[in-house]
PDB file of C-alpha atoms and ligand atoms in Angstrom:
ATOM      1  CA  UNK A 229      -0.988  13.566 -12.120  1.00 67.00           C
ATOM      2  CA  UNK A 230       1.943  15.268 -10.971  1.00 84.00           C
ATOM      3  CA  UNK A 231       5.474  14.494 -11.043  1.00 95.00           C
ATOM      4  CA  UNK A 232       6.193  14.139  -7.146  1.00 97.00           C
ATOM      5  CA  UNK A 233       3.239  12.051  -5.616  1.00 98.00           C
ATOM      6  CA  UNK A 234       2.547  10.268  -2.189  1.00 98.00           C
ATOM      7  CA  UNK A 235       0.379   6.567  -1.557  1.00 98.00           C
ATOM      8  CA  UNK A 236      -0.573   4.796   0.939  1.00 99.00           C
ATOM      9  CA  UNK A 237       0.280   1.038   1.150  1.00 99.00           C
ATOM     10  CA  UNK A 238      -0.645  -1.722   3.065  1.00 99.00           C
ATOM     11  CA  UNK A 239       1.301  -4.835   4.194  1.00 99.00           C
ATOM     12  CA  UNK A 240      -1.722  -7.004   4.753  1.00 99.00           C
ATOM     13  CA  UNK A 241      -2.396  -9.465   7.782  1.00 99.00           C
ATOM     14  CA  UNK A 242      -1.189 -12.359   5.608  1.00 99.00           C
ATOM     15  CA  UNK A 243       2.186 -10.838   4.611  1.00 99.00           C
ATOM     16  CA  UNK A 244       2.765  -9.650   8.068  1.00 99.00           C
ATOM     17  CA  UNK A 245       2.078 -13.318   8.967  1.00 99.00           C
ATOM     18  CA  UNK A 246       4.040 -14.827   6.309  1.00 98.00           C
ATOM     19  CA  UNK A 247       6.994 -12.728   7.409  1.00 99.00           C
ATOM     20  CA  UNK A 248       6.992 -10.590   4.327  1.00 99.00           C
ATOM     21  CA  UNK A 249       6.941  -7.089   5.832  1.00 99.00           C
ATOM     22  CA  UNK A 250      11.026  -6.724   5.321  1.00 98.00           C
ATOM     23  CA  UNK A 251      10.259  -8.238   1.283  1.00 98.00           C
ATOM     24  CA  UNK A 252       7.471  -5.989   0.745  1.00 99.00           C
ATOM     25  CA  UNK A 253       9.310  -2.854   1.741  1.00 99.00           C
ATOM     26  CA  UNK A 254      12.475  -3.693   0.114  1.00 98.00           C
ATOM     27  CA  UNK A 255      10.515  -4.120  -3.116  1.00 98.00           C
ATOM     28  CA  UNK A 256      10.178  -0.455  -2.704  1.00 98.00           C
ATOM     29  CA  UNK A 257      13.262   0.847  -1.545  1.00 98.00           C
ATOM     30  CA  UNK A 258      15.093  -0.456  -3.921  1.00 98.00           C
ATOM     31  CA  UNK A 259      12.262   0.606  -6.950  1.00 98.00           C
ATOM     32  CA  UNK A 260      13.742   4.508  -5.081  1.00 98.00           C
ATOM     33  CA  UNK A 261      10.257   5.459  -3.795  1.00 98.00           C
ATOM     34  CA  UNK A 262      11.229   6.980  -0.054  1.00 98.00           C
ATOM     35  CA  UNK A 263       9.520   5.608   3.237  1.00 98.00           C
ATOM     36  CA  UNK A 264       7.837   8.645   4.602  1.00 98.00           C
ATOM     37  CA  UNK A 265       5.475   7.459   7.267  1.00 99.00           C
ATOM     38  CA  UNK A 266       5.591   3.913   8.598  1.00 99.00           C
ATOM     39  CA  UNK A 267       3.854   2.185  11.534  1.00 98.00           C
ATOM     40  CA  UNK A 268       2.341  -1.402  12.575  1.00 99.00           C
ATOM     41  CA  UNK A 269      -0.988  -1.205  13.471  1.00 98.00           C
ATOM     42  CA  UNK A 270      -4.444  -3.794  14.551  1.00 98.00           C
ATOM     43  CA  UNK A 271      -7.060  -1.938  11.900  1.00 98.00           C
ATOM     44  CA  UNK A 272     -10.212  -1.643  13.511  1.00 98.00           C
ATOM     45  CA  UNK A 273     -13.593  -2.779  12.132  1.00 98.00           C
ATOM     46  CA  UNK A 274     -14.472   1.532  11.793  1.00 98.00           C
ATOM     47  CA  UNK A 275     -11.595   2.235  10.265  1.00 98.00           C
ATOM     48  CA  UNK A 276     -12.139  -0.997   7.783  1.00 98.00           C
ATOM     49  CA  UNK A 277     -15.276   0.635   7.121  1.00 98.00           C
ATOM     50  CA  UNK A 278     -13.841   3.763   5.897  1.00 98.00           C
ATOM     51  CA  UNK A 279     -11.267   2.011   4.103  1.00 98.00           C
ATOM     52  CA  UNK A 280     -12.843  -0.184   2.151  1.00 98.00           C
ATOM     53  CA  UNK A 281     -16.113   1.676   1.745  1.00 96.00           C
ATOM     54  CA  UNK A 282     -16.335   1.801  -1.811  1.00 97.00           C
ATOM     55  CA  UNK A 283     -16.685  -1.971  -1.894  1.00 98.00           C
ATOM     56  CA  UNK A 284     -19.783  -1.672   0.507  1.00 97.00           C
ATOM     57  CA  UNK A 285     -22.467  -4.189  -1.071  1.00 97.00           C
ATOM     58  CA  UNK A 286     -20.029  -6.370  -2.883  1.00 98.00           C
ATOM     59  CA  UNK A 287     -20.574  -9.942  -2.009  1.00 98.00           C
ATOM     60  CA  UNK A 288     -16.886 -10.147  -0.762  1.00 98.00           C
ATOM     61  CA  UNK A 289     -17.046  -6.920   1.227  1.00 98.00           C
ATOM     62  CA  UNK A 290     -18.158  -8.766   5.153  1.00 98.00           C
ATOM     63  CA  UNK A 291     -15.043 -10.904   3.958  1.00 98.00           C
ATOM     64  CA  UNK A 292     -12.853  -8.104   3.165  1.00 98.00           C
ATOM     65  CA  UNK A 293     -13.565  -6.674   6.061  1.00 98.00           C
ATOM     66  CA  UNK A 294     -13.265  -9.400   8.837  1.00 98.00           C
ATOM     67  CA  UNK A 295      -9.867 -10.222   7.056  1.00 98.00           C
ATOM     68  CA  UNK A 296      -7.954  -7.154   7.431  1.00 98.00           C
ATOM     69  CA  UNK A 297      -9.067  -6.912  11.146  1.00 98.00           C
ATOM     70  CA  UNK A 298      -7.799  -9.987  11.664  1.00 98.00           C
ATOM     71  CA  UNK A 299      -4.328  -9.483  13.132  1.00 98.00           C
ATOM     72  CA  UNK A 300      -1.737  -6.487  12.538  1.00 99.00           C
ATOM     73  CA  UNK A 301      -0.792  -4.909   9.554  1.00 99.00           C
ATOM     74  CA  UNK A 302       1.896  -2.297   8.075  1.00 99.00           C
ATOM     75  CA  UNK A 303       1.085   0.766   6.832  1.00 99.00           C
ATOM     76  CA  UNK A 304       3.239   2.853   5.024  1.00 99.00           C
ATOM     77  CA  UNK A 305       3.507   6.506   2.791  1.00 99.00           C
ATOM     78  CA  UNK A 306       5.500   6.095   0.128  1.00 99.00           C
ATOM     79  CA  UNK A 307       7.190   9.161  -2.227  1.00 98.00           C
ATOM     80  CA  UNK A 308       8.643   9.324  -5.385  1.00 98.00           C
ATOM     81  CA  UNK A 309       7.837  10.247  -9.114  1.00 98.00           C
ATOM     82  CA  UNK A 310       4.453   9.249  -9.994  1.00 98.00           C
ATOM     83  CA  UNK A 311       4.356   6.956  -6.704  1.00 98.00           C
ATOM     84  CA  UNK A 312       0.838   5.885  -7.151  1.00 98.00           C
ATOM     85  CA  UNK A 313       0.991   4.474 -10.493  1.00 98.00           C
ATOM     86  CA  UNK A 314       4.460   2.666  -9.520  1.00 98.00           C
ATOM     87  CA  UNK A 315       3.329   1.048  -6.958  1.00 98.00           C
ATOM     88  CA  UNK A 316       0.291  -0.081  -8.535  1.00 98.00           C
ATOM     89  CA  UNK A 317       2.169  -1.772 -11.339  1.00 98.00           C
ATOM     90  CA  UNK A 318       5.152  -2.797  -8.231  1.00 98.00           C
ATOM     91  CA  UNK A 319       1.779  -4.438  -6.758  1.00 98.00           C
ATOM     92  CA  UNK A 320       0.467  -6.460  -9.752  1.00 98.00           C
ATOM     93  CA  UNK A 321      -3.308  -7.718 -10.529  1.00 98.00           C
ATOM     94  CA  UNK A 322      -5.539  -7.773  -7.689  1.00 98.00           C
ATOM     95  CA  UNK A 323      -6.303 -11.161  -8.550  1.00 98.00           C
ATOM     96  CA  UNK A 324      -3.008 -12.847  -7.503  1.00 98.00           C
ATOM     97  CA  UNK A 325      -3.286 -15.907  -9.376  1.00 98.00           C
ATOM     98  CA  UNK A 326      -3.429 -13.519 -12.759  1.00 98.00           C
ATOM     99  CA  UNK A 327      -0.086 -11.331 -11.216  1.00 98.00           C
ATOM    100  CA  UNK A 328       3.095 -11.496 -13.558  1.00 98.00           C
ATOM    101  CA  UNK A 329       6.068 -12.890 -11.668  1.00 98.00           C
ATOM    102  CA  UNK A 330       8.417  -9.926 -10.908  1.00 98.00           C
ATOM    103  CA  UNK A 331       4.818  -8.373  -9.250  1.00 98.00           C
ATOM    104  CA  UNK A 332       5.042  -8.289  -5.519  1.00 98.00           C
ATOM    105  CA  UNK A 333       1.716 -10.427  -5.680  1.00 99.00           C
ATOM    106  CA  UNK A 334       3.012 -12.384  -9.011  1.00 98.00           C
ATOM    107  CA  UNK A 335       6.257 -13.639  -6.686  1.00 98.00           C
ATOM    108  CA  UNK A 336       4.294 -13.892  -3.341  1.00 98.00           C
ATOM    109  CA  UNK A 337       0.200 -14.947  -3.687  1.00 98.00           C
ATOM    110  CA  UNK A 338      -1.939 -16.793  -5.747  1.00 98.00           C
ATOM    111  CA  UNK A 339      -5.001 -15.768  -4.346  1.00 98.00           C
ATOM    112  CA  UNK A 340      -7.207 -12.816  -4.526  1.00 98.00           C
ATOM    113  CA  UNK A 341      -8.052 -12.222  -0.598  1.00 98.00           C
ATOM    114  CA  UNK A 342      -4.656 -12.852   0.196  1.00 98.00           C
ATOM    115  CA  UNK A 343      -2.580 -10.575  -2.320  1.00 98.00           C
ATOM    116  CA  UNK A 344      -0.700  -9.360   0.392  1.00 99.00           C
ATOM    117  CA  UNK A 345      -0.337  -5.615  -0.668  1.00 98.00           C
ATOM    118  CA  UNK A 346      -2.781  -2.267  -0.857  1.00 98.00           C
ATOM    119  CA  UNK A 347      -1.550   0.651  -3.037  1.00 99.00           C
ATOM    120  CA  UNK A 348      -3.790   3.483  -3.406  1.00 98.00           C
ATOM    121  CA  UNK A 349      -5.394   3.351  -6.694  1.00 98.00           C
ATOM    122  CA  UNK A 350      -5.226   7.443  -7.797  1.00 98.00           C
ATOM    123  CA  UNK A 351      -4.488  11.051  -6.571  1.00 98.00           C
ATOM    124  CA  UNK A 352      -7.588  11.423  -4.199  1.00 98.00           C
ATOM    125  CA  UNK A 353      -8.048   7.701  -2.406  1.00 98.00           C
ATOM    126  CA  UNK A 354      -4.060   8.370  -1.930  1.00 98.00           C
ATOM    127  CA  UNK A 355      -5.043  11.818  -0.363  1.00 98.00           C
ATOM    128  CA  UNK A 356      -8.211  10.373   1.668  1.00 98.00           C
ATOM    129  CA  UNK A 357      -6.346   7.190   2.836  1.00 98.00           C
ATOM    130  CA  UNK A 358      -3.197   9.175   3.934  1.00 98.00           C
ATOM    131  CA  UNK A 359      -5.484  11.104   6.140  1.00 98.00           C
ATOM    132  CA  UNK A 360      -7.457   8.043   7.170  1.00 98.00           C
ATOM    133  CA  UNK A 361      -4.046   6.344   8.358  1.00 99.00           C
ATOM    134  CA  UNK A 362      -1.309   9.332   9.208  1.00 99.00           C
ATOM    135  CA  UNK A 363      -1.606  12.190  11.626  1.00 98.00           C
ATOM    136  CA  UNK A 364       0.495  15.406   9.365  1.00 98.00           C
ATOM    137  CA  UNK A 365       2.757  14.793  12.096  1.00 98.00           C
ATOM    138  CA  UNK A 366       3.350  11.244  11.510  1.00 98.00           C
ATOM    139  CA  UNK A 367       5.384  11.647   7.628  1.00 98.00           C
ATOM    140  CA  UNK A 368       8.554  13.388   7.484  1.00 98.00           C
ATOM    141  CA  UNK A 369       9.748  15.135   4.849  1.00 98.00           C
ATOM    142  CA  UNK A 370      13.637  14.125   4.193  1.00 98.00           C
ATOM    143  CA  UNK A 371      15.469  13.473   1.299  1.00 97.00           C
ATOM    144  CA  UNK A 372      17.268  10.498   0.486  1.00 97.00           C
ATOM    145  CA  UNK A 373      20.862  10.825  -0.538  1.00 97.00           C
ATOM    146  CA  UNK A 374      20.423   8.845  -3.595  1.00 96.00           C
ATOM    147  CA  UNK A 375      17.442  10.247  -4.445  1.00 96.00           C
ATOM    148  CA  UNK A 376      19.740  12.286  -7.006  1.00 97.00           C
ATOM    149  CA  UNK A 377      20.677   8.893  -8.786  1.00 97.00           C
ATOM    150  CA  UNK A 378      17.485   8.325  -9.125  1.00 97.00           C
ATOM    151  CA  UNK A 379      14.618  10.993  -9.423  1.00 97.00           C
ATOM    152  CA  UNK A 380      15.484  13.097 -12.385  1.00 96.00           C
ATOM    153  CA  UNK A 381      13.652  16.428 -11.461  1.00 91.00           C
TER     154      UNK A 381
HETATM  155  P1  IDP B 665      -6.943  -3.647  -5.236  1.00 71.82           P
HETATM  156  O1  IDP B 665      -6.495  -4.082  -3.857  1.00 71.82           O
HETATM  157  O2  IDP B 665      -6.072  -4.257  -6.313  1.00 71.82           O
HETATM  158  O3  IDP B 665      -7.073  -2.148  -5.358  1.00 71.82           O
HETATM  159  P2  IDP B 665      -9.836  -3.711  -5.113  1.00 71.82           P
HETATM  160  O4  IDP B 665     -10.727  -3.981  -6.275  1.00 71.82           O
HETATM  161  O5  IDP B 665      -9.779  -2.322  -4.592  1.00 71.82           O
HETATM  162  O6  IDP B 665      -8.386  -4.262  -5.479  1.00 71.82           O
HETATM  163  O7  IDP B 665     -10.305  -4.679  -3.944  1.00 71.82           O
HETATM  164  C1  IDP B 665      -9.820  -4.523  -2.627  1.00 71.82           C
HETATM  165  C2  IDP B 665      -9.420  -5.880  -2.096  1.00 71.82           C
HETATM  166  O8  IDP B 665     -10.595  -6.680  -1.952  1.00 71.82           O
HETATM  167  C3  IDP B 665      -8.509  -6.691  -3.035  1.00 71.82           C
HETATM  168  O9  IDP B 665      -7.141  -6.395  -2.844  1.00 71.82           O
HETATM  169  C4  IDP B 665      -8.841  -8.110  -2.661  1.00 71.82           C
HETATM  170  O10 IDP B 665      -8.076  -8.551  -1.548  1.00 71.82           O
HETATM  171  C5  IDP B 665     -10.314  -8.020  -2.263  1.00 71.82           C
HETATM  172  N1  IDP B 665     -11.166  -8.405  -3.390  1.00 71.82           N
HETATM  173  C6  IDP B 665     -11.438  -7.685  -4.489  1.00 71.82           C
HETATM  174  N2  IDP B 665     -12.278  -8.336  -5.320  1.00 71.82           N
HETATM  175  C7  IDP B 665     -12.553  -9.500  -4.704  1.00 71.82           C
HETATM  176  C8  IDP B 665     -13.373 -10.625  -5.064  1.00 71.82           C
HETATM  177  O11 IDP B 665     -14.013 -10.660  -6.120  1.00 71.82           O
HETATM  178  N3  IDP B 665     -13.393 -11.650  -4.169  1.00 71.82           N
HETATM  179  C9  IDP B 665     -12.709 -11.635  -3.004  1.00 71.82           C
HETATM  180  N4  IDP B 665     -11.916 -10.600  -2.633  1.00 71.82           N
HETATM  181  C10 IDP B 665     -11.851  -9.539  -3.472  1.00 71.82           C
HETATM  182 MG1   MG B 666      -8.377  -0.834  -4.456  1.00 71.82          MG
END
């Protein structure tokens, strides 16, 4: 783990539906974690594939699929000290009906297939779904001016 990290998130269709994107985000911002790449985007059934390949053969994985195809979605890169485990634990249980309140999917879901939020679960899915979802030129390096306030190295 290092100190300075970068994830991958994903509003999904339901909390662009549910007019969450703007909650979601400010969860974030406000956590200190800087926006580095941003963009709404339909996820095609390849890139799905790639995605969410390491559920391949799990009886919800057709599901999984054909659900976050199903209309357009947020995906962000998000920086900060140890940004992958933050926004993991930001996040809460994959199982939304088990998510603390406090949790972006404890104060917004109840359901498993509708938890409304991907995080990148460690240092090389963040690295391989970066790269799945962001051209290099696509995340800007910039510093926020509170950033100082905030991350302590
Ligand atoms: P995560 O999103 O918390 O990392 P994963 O185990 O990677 O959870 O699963 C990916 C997504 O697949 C979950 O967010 C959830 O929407 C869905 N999912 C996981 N397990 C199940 C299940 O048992 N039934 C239905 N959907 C599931
Ligand atoms: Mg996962």
């Amino acid at each position: 783990m290092s100190y300075m990290e970068r994830t991958l998130i994903i509003v999904k269709p339901e909390g662009v539906q549910r007019g969450l994107i703007g909650n979601v985000l400010a969860r974030f911002e406000q956590r200190g974690l800087t926006i580095v790449g941003l963009k709404l985007i339909q996820i095609t059934p390849e890139l799905a594939e790639n995605h969410y390949g390491v559920h391949k053969g799990k009886p919800f994985y057709a599901g999984l699929v054909k659900h976050i195809t199903s209309g357009p979605v947020v995906v962000g890169v998000l920086e900060g000290p140890r940004a992958i485990s933050v926004v993991r634990t930001t996040m809460g249980a994959t199982n939304a009906s088990e998510a603390l309140p406090g949790t972006i999917r404890g104060d917004y879901a109840l359901e498993i297939g509708f938890n409304i939020i991907h995080g990148s679960d460690g240092p090389e899915t963040a690295k391989q779904e970066i790269n799945l979802f962001f051209k290099p030129e696509e995340l800007l390096d910039y510093t926020l001016p509170t950033s100082k306030w905030v991350y302590e190295q």
